[in-house]
mmCIF file of C-alpha atoms in Angstrom:
data_model
loop_
_atom_site.group_PDB
_atom_site.id
_atom_site.type_symbol
_atom_site.label_atom_id
_atom_site.label_comp_id
_atom_site.label_asym_id
_atom_site.label_seq_id
_atom_site.Cartn_x
_atom_site.Cartn_y
_atom_site.Cartn_z
ATOM 1 C CA MET A 486 0.029 8.243 12.546
ATOM 2 C CA ASP A 487 -1.065 4.760 12.959
ATOM 3 C CA PRO A 488 1.115 2.125 15.421
ATOM 4 C CA GLU A 489 1.055 -1.135 12.743
ATOM 5 C CA LEU A 490 1.882 0.972 9.931
ATOM 6 C CA GLU A 491 4.213 3.800 12.039
ATOM 7 C CA ALA A 492 6.685 0.405 12.895
ATOM 8 C CA PHE A 493 6.892 0.052 8.880
ATOM 9 C CA VAL A 494 8.553 3.026 7.963
ATOM 10 C CA PRO A 495 12.252 3.040 8.688
ATOM 11 C CA PHE A 496 11.920 0.237 5.861
ATOM 12 C CA PHE A 497 10.953 1.787 3.082
ATOM 13 C CA PRO A 498 13.183 3.131 0.507
ATOM 14 C CA ARG A 499 13.069 6.678 -0.452
ATOM 15 C CA THR A 500 12.460 6.136 -4.355
ATOM 16 C CA ASP A 501 13.357 8.743 -6.574
ATOM 17 C CA LEU A 502 11.442 8.592 -9.755
ATOM 18 C CA THR A 503 14.382 10.723 -12.187
ATOM 19 C CA ASP A 504 15.903 7.386 -13.491
ATOM 20 C CA PRO A 505 12.859 5.427 -14.211
ATOM 21 C CA VAL A 506 14.322 2.417 -15.130
ATOM 22 C CA THR A 507 15.579 2.377 -11.470
ATOM 23 C CA ALA A 508 12.787 3.177 -9.902
ATOM 24 C CA ARG A 509 10.952 0.561 -11.591
ATOM 25 C CA GLN A 510 13.480 -2.381 -10.723
ATOM 26 C CA ASN A 511 13.050 -0.762 -6.724
ATOM 27 C CA PHE A 512 9.507 -1.131 -7.019
ATOM 28 C CA ALA A 513 9.523 -5.239 -8.558
ATOM 29 C CA GLN A 514 11.562 -5.774 -5.897
ATOM 30 C CA LEU A 515 9.129 -4.456 -3.072
ATOM 31 C CA ALA A 516 6.060 -5.980 -5.296
ATOM 32 C CA ALA A 517 7.871 -9.366 -4.688
ATOM 33 C CA ALA A 518 8.349 -8.796 -1.650
ATOM 34 C CA VAL A 519 4.388 -9.184 -0.776
ATOM 35 C CA PRO A 520 3.017 -12.449 0.301
ATOM 36 C CA ALA A 521 1.139 -14.538 -2.323
ATOM 37 C CA PRO A 522 -2.721 -13.892 -2.748
ATOM 38 C CA ASP A 523 -4.759 -17.607 -2.399
ATOM 39 C CA THR A 524 -5.812 -17.954 -5.840
ATOM 40 C CA THR A 525 -7.719 -21.103 -5.370
ATOM 41 C CA GLY A 526 -11.128 -20.837 -7.087
ATOM 42 C CA MET A 527 -10.536 -18.595 -10.178
ATOM 43 C CA ASP A 528 -8.765 -18.861 -13.131
ATOM 44 C CA ILE A 529 -5.941 -16.779 -14.324
ATOM 45 C CA GLU A 530 -5.165 -15.938 -17.520
ATOM 46 C CA ASP A 531 -2.675 -14.181 -19.652
ATOM 47 C CA ARG A 532 -4.329 -12.379 -22.753
ATOM 48 C CA THR A 533 -3.841 -9.525 -25.345
ATOM 49 C CA VAL A 534 -6.544 -6.709 -26.520
ATOM 50 C CA PRO A 535 -5.858 -6.455 -29.724
ATOM 51 C CA ALA A 536 -5.776 -2.727 -29.915
ATOM 52 C CA ASP A 537 -2.796 -0.366 -31.658
ATOM 53 C CA PRO A 538 -0.482 -0.692 -30.284
ATOM 54 C CA PRO A 539 -2.403 -4.103 -28.434
ATOM 55 C CA VAL A 540 -2.557 -4.555 -24.752
ATOM 56 C CA ARG A 541 -1.263 -7.136 -22.360
ATOM 57 C CA ILE A 542 -3.737 -7.510 -19.676
ATOM 58 C CA ARG A 543 -4.424 -10.835 -17.395
ATOM 59 C CA VAL A 544 -7.622 -11.845 -16.718
ATOM 60 C CA TYR A 545 -8.962 -13.465 -12.568
ATOM 61 C CA ARG A 546 -12.246 -14.794 -12.963
ATOM 62 C CA PRO A 547 -13.450 -16.126 -10.097
ATOM 63 C CA HIS A 548 -15.916 -18.815 -10.676
ATOM 64 C CA ARG A 549 -19.361 -17.798 -10.600
ATOM 65 C CA ALA A 550 -18.589 -14.226 -11.043
ATOM 66 C CA ARG A 551 -21.611 -11.871 -11.766
ATOM 67 C CA GLY A 552 -19.483 -9.114 -12.552
ATOM 68 C CA ALA A 553 -16.399 -7.534 -14.610
ATOM 69 C CA VAL A 554 -13.505 -4.329 -13.462
ATOM 70 C CA VAL A 555 -11.538 -3.101 -15.307
ATOM 71 C CA TRP A 556 -7.802 -2.665 -12.420
ATOM 72 C CA LEU A 557 -5.704 -0.547 -14.026
ATOM 73 C CA HIS A 558 -2.411 -0.351 -11.408
ATOM 74 C CA GLY A 559 -0.609 2.570 -9.379
ATOM 75 C CA GLY A 560 3.322 3.682 -9.777
ATOM 76 C CA GLY A 561 2.995 6.949 -10.837
ATOM 77 C CA PHE A 562 2.363 6.810 -14.476
ATOM 78 C CA LEU A 563 5.784 5.171 -14.717
ATOM 79 C CA MET A 564 6.349 2.100 -12.689
ATOM 80 C CA GLY A 565 4.243 -1.430 -12.073
ATOM 81 C CA ASP A 566 3.301 -4.491 -14.855
ATOM 82 C CA LEU A 567 1.366 -7.308 -14.374
ATOM 83 C CA ASP A 568 3.123 -8.842 -12.246
ATOM 84 C CA THR A 569 3.813 -6.419 -9.512
ATOM 85 C CA GLU A 570 0.157 -6.082 -9.529
ATOM 86 C CA HIS A 571 -0.605 -9.418 -9.342
ATOM 87 C CA PRO A 572 -0.995 -9.620 -5.358
ATOM 88 C CA TRP A 573 -4.288 -6.959 -5.603
ATOM 89 C CA ALA A 574 -5.797 -7.991 -8.775
ATOM 90 C CA ALA A 575 -5.991 -11.239 -8.057
ATOM 91 C CA ARG A 576 -6.850 -9.854 -3.919
ATOM 92 C CA ILE A 577 -9.829 -7.370 -4.823
ATOM 93 C CA ALA A 578 -10.666 -11.033 -7.245
ATOM 94 C CA ALA A 579 -11.050 -12.864 -4.143
ATOM 95 C CA SER A 580 -12.436 -10.448 -1.921
ATOM 96 C CA SER A 581 -15.479 -9.109 -4.952
ATOM 97 C CA GLY A 582 -15.656 -12.287 -6.776
ATOM 98 C CA ALA A 583 -16.250 -10.015 -9.688
ATOM 99 C CA VAL A 584 -13.521 -11.002 -13.176
ATOM 100 C CA VAL A 585 -10.572 -8.392 -12.644
ATOM 101 C CA ILE A 586 -8.868 -7.301 -15.769
ATOM 102 C CA SER A 587 -5.693 -6.318 -15.251
ATOM 103 C CA VAL A 588 -3.760 -3.637 -17.390
ATOM 104 C CA ASP A 589 -0.676 -3.332 -18.550
ATOM 105 C CA TYR A 590 -0.699 -0.206 -20.246
ATOM 106 C CA ARG A 591 1.944 1.767 -22.039
ATOM 107 C CA LEU A 592 4.722 3.929 -18.706
ATOM 108 C CA ALA A 593 5.207 6.936 -19.328
ATOM 109 C CA PRO A 594 8.545 8.938 -20.248
ATOM 110 C CA GLU A 595 9.034 6.444 -22.701
ATOM 111 C CA HIS A 596 4.672 6.473 -23.716
ATOM 112 C CA PRO A 597 3.494 9.749 -22.229
ATOM 113 C CA PHE A 598 -0.158 11.169 -22.084
ATOM 114 C CA PRO A 599 -2.278 9.800 -23.420
ATOM 115 C CA ALA A 600 -0.687 6.168 -24.143
ATOM 116 C CA ALA A 601 -1.603 5.242 -20.992
ATOM 117 C CA LEU A 602 -5.860 6.477 -21.201
ATOM 118 C CA ASP A 603 -5.586 4.516 -24.061
ATOM 119 C CA ASP A 604 -4.734 1.909 -23.601
ATOM 120 C CA ALA A 605 -7.072 1.494 -20.935
ATOM 121 C CA TYR A 606 -10.063 2.159 -22.652
ATOM 122 C CA ALA A 607 -9.036 0.300 -25.362
ATOM 123 C CA VAL A 608 -9.515 -2.653 -22.430
ATOM 124 C CA LEU A 609 -12.741 -1.026 -20.799
ATOM 125 C CA THR A 610 -14.492 -1.157 -24.791
ATOM 126 C CA TRP A 611 -13.291 -4.999 -25.333
ATOM 127 C CA ALA A 612 -14.556 -5.667 -22.313
ATOM 128 C CA VAL A 613 -17.639 -4.961 -22.053
ATOM 129 C CA GLY A 614 -17.894 -6.139 -25.960
ATOM 130 C CA HIS A 615 -16.849 -9.487 -24.949
ATOM 131 C CA ALA A 616 -18.586 -9.679 -21.904
ATOM 132 C CA ALA A 617 -20.521 -13.212 -22.460
ATOM 133 C CA GLU A 618 -17.023 -14.715 -22.753
ATOM 134 C CA LEU A 619 -15.590 -13.435 -19.626
ATOM 135 C CA GLY A 620 -19.005 -14.600 -18.086
ATOM 136 C CA VAL A 621 -20.718 -11.071 -16.307
ATOM 137 C CA GLU A 622 -22.869 -9.525 -17.898
ATOM 138 C CA PRO A 623 -22.118 -6.225 -20.644
ATOM 139 C CA ASP A 624 -23.972 -3.587 -18.116
ATOM 140 C CA ARG A 625 -21.985 -5.128 -15.007
ATOM 141 C CA VAL A 626 -18.263 -3.911 -15.751
ATOM 142 C CA ALA A 627 -17.161 -1.134 -13.670
ATOM 143 C CA ILE A 628 -13.517 0.099 -13.662
ATOM 144 C CA GLY A 629 -11.110 1.076 -11.256
ATOM 145 C CA GLY A 630 -7.671 1.690 -10.124
ATOM 146 C CA HIS A 631 -5.225 2.769 -6.883
ATOM 147 C CA SER A 632 -2.888 5.919 -7.137
ATOM 148 C CA ALA A 633 -2.345 6.576 -10.842
ATOM 149 C CA GLY A 634 -4.302 3.676 -12.188
ATOM 150 C CA ALA A 635 -7.207 5.553 -9.813
ATOM 151 C CA ASN A 636 -6.490 8.693 -11.647
ATOM 152 C CA LEU A 637 -6.497 6.681 -15.431
ATOM 153 C CA ALA A 638 -9.544 5.669 -14.155
ATOM 154 C CA ALA A 639 -10.990 8.768 -13.326
ATOM 155 C CA ALA A 640 -10.390 9.606 -17.117
ATOM 156 C CA VAL A 641 -11.787 6.721 -18.603
ATOM 157 C CA THR A 642 -15.313 7.462 -17.025
ATOM 158 C CA LEU A 643 -15.226 10.998 -18.005
ATOM 159 C CA LEU A 644 -13.824 9.437 -21.869
ATOM 160 C CA ALA A 645 -16.820 7.177 -21.826
ATOM 161 C CA ARG A 646 -19.172 10.065 -21.040
ATOM 162 C CA ASP A 647 -18.105 11.964 -23.390
ATOM 163 C CA ARG A 648 -17.809 9.366 -26.451
ATOM 164 C CA GLN A 649 -20.485 7.937 -25.519
ATOM 165 C CA GLY A 650 -18.968 4.679 -25.068
ATOM 166 C CA PRO A 651 -19.516 1.415 -23.479
ATOM 167 C CA PRO A 652 -21.414 1.678 -20.536
ATOM 168 C CA ILE A 653 -19.329 1.641 -16.946
ATOM 169 C CA ARG A 654 -21.106 -0.043 -13.660
ATOM 170 C CA PHE A 655 -19.236 1.948 -11.844
ATOM 171 C CA GLN A 656 -15.877 3.820 -11.070
ATOM 172 C CA LEU A 657 -13.792 2.233 -7.432
ATOM 173 C CA LEU A 658 -10.779 4.731 -7.030
ATOM 174 C CA ASN A 659 -8.245 4.113 -4.296
ATOM 175 C CA GLN A 660 -5.796 7.188 -3.468
ATOM 176 C CA PRO A 661 -6.494 9.019 -6.746
ATOM 177 C CA GLY A 662 -3.864 11.022 -7.670
ATOM 178 C CA LEU A 663 -6.040 13.763 -10.352
ATOM 179 C CA ASP A 664 -4.464 16.832 -9.682
ATOM 180 C CA ASP A 665 -1.117 17.902 -11.640
ATOM 181 C CA ARG A 666 -1.511 21.889 -10.161
ATOM 182 C CA GLN A 667 -0.420 19.907 -6.833
ATOM 183 C CA ASP A 668 -1.599 23.738 -4.693
ATOM 184 C CA SER A 669 -3.829 21.843 -2.711
ATOM 185 C CA TRP A 670 -2.982 22.126 1.495
ATOM 186 C CA SER A 671 -2.023 17.859 1.210
ATOM 187 C CA ALA A 672 -0.011 18.274 -1.443
ATOM 188 C CA VAL A 673 1.840 21.394 -0.393
ATOM 189 C CA ASN A 674 2.368 20.789 2.646
ATOM 190 C CA PHE A 675 3.088 15.955 2.500
ATOM 191 C CA THR A 676 6.976 16.685 2.012
ATOM 192 C CA GLU A 677 8.222 13.873 3.452
ATOM 193 C CA THR A 678 5.310 11.318 4.335
ATOM 194 C CA PRO A 679 6.103 7.699 4.083
ATOM 195 C CA TRP A 680 6.504 5.991 0.319
ATOM 196 C CA PHE A 681 5.188 9.309 -1.096
ATOM 197 C CA PHE A 682 5.454 12.589 -1.193
ATOM 198 C CA ARG A 683 5.541 15.739 -2.914
ATOM 199 C CA ALA A 684 9.094 15.482 -4.926
ATOM 200 C CA LYS A 685 7.908 12.168 -5.612
ATOM 201 C CA SER A 686 4.251 13.387 -7.246
ATOM 202 C CA LEU A 687 5.819 16.107 -9.262
ATOM 203 C CA ALA A 688 8.291 13.993 -11.001
ATOM 204 C CA SER A 689 5.094 11.481 -11.778
ATOM 205 C CA TRP A 690 3.326 14.256 -13.266
ATOM 206 C CA ARG A 691 6.368 15.503 -14.974
ATOM 207 C CA HIS A 692 7.236 12.130 -16.580
ATOM 208 C CA TYR A 693 3.241 10.981 -17.417
ATOM 209 C CA LEU A 694 1.976 14.873 -19.226
ATOM 210 C CA GLY A 695 5.483 14.808 -20.757
ATOM 211 C CA GLY A 696 5.969 18.494 -21.061
ATOM 212 C CA GLY A 697 2.177 18.801 -23.150
ATOM 213 C CA PRO A 698 -0.751 20.789 -21.621
ATOM 214 C CA ALA A 699 -2.519 18.486 -18.720
ATOM 215 C CA THR A 700 -6.627 18.540 -20.066
ATOM 216 C CA ALA A 701 -8.972 17.076 -18.360
ATOM 217 C CA TYR A 702 -8.339 13.661 -19.395
ATOM 218 C CA ALA A 703 -4.820 13.501 -18.351
ATOM 219 C CA ALA A 704 -5.770 15.321 -14.559
ATOM 220 C CA PRO A 705 -9.745 14.520 -13.813
ATOM 221 C CA ALA A 706 -9.677 17.599 -11.419
ATOM 222 C CA ARG A 707 -9.504 19.796 -14.573
ATOM 223 C CA ALA A 708 -12.578 18.400 -15.361
ATOM 224 C CA GLU A 709 -15.463 20.793 -15.682
ATOM 225 C CA ASP A 710 -18.397 19.143 -15.680
ATOM 226 C CA LEU A 711 -18.777 15.913 -13.338
ATOM 227 C CA ALA A 712 -22.724 14.817 -14.828
ATOM 228 C CA GLY A 713 -23.420 12.163 -15.812
ATOM 229 C CA LEU A 714 -20.705 9.628 -14.781
ATOM 230 C CA PRO A 715 -20.714 6.609 -12.612
ATOM 231 C CA PRO A 716 -21.742 5.833 -9.519
ATOM 232 C CA ALA A 717 -17.945 5.877 -7.240
ATOM 233 C CA TYR A 718 -16.263 5.044 -4.482
ATOM 234 C CA LEU A 719 -12.981 6.891 -3.416
ATOM 235 C CA ALA A 720 -10.680 5.753 -0.975
ATOM 236 C CA THR A 721 -8.128 9.069 0.600
ATOM 237 C CA ALA A 722 -5.363 7.893 3.753
ATOM 238 C CA GLU A 723 -4.733 10.955 6.101
ATOM 239 C CA PHE A 724 -0.622 11.486 4.857
ATOM 240 C CA ASP A 725 -0.881 11.108 1.352
ATOM 241 C CA PRO A 726 -0.200 14.349 -1.095
ATOM 242 C CA ASN A 727 -3.493 12.952 -3.065
ATOM 243 C CA ARG A 728 -5.184 12.950 -0.209
ATOM 244 C CA ASP A 729 -7.442 16.717 -0.806
ATOM 245 C CA GLU A 730 -7.285 16.851 -4.217
ATOM 246 C CA GLY A 731 -9.265 13.366 -3.725
ATOM 247 C CA LEU A 732 -11.709 13.916 -1.807
ATOM 248 C CA ALA A 733 -12.280 17.287 -3.466
ATOM 249 C CA TYR A 734 -12.884 15.437 -6.825
ATOM 250 C CA ALA A 735 -15.462 13.494 -4.546
ATOM 251 C CA LEU A 736 -17.345 16.251 -3.170
ATOM 252 C CA ARG A 737 -17.762 17.521 -6.782
ATOM 253 C CA LEU A 738 -18.611 14.685 -7.818
ATOM 254 C CA LEU A 739 -21.476 14.479 -5.272
ATOM 255 C CA GLN A 740 -22.302 18.001 -6.192
ATOM 256 C CA ALA A 741 -22.940 17.174 -10.029
ATOM 257 C CA GLY A 742 -25.805 14.225 -9.188
ATOM 258 C CA VAL A 743 -22.996 11.516 -9.321
ATOM 259 C CA SER A 744 -23.546 8.930 -6.326
ATOM 260 C CA VAL A 745 -19.812 8.248 -3.725
ATOM 261 C CA GLU A 746 -18.993 6.762 -1.085
ATOM 262 C CA ILE A 747 -16.211 8.125 0.740
ATOM 263 C CA HIS A 748 -14.158 7.382 2.975
ATOM 264 C CA GLN A 749 -10.625 8.373 4.365
ATOM 265 C CA TRP A 750 -8.520 6.211 6.508
ATOM 266 C CA PRO A 751 -6.990 7.703 9.652
ATOM 267 C CA GLY A 752 -3.514 7.189 10.498
ATOM 268 C CA ALA A 753 -3.175 5.301 7.380
ATOM 269 C CA PHE A 754 -0.340 6.705 4.331
ATOM 270 C CA HIS A 755 -0.347 6.031 0.371
ATOM 271 C CA GLY A 756 -0.111 2.922 -0.563
ATOM 272 C CA SER A 757 0.449 1.398 3.400
ATOM 273 C CA GLN A 758 -2.391 -1.540 2.768
ATOM 274 C CA ALA A 759 0.376 -3.302 1.057
ATOM 275 C CA ILE A 760 1.680 -3.873 4.837
ATOM 276 C CA LEU A 761 -0.834 -6.569 5.315
ATOM 277 C CA SER A 762 -0.195 -7.319 8.966
ATOM 278 C CA ALA A 763 -1.616 -3.732 9.743
ATOM 279 C CA GLU A 764 -5.647 -4.064 10.714
ATOM 280 C CA ILE A 765 -6.783 -0.968 8.639
ATOM 281 C CA SER A 766 -4.355 -2.504 6.102
ATOM 282 C CA GLN A 767 -6.963 -6.089 6.734
ATOM 283 C CA ARG A 768 -10.291 -3.555 6.890
ATOM 284 C CA GLN A 769 -8.963 -1.274 3.609
ATOM 285 C CA ASN A 770 -8.301 -4.176 1.524
ATOM 286 C CA GLU A 771 -11.376 -5.494 2.342
ATOM 287 C CA GLU A 772 -13.397 -2.431 1.998
ATOM 288 C CA LEU A 773 -12.355 -2.377 -1.914
ATOM 289 C CA GLY A 774 -12.962 -5.456 -2.427
ATOM 290 C CA ALA A 775 -16.887 -5.358 -0.579
ATOM 291 C CA ALA A 776 -17.745 -1.857 -1.779
ATOM 292 C CA LEU A 777 -17.174 -3.746 -5.513
ATOM 293 C CA ALA A 778 -19.200 -6.058 -4.724
ATOM 294 C CA ARG A 779 -21.797 -4.543 -3.703
ATOM 295 C CA ALA A 780 -21.425 -2.482 -7.052
ATOM 296 C CA LEU A 781 -22.200 -5.598 -9.213
ATOM 297 C CA ALA A 782 -24.599 -6.699 -7.422
ATOM 298 C CA GLY A 783 -26.457 -3.913 -6.459
#
């Protein structure tokens, strides 16, 4: 493990997802400890997307932005909101120069699949339809997220392709959880990794699926056909249960003719980029923004 990251491991709480309310409170406390980002040079506005039900969003609009990204937070499908994601959404807006539309999607277990996916798709449709109002071109709208949010981003691309829905320029998938079967080598063997480990991953999927079957829109790794999806940047961390399913998905995208940039971060663990003092975390966060900027400028 990267020594700068390893020094922080004893301070990470071992979270338990059996009690979603407590898990959310602990998650919010951790998020509040992240240093506030510099938001000079951008306008920030809370809005509501008209849908059924309406979806709350927070729009980060850097001056002279050319493109936008619909951004979906992590949190195992049952944690996170606009406030916990604020430090990361603002950083991505600053580093990429893109309008970031952070989505307050509904959470499991109160709202199992497909509630979060429906919310994300509604926001994508709204963003493309309101591109001029956002100050961007309608063909320069990407989608992305971290962990569970990256799952939702990947699922939205499948849904948009199958419905012949809004065009998606690019998908930015950071440490995605894509496979409910949890049978990859990393999913089986990483039982004691920091922050995210096998038991937590299994509990997350149970909450999200709510006892229902896993379709490709719930677990994109189950999709049989990945052709026709937007270009992707997919990042994994060495000590992450999600690592191997992410890499396998990236390879399948390539084999389906989708252009993919793959970045496997050595010595890192799931969510370790939150440790901003570590050099590898700084590179991870910078590269997410740079990849998005490249995709929207091309």
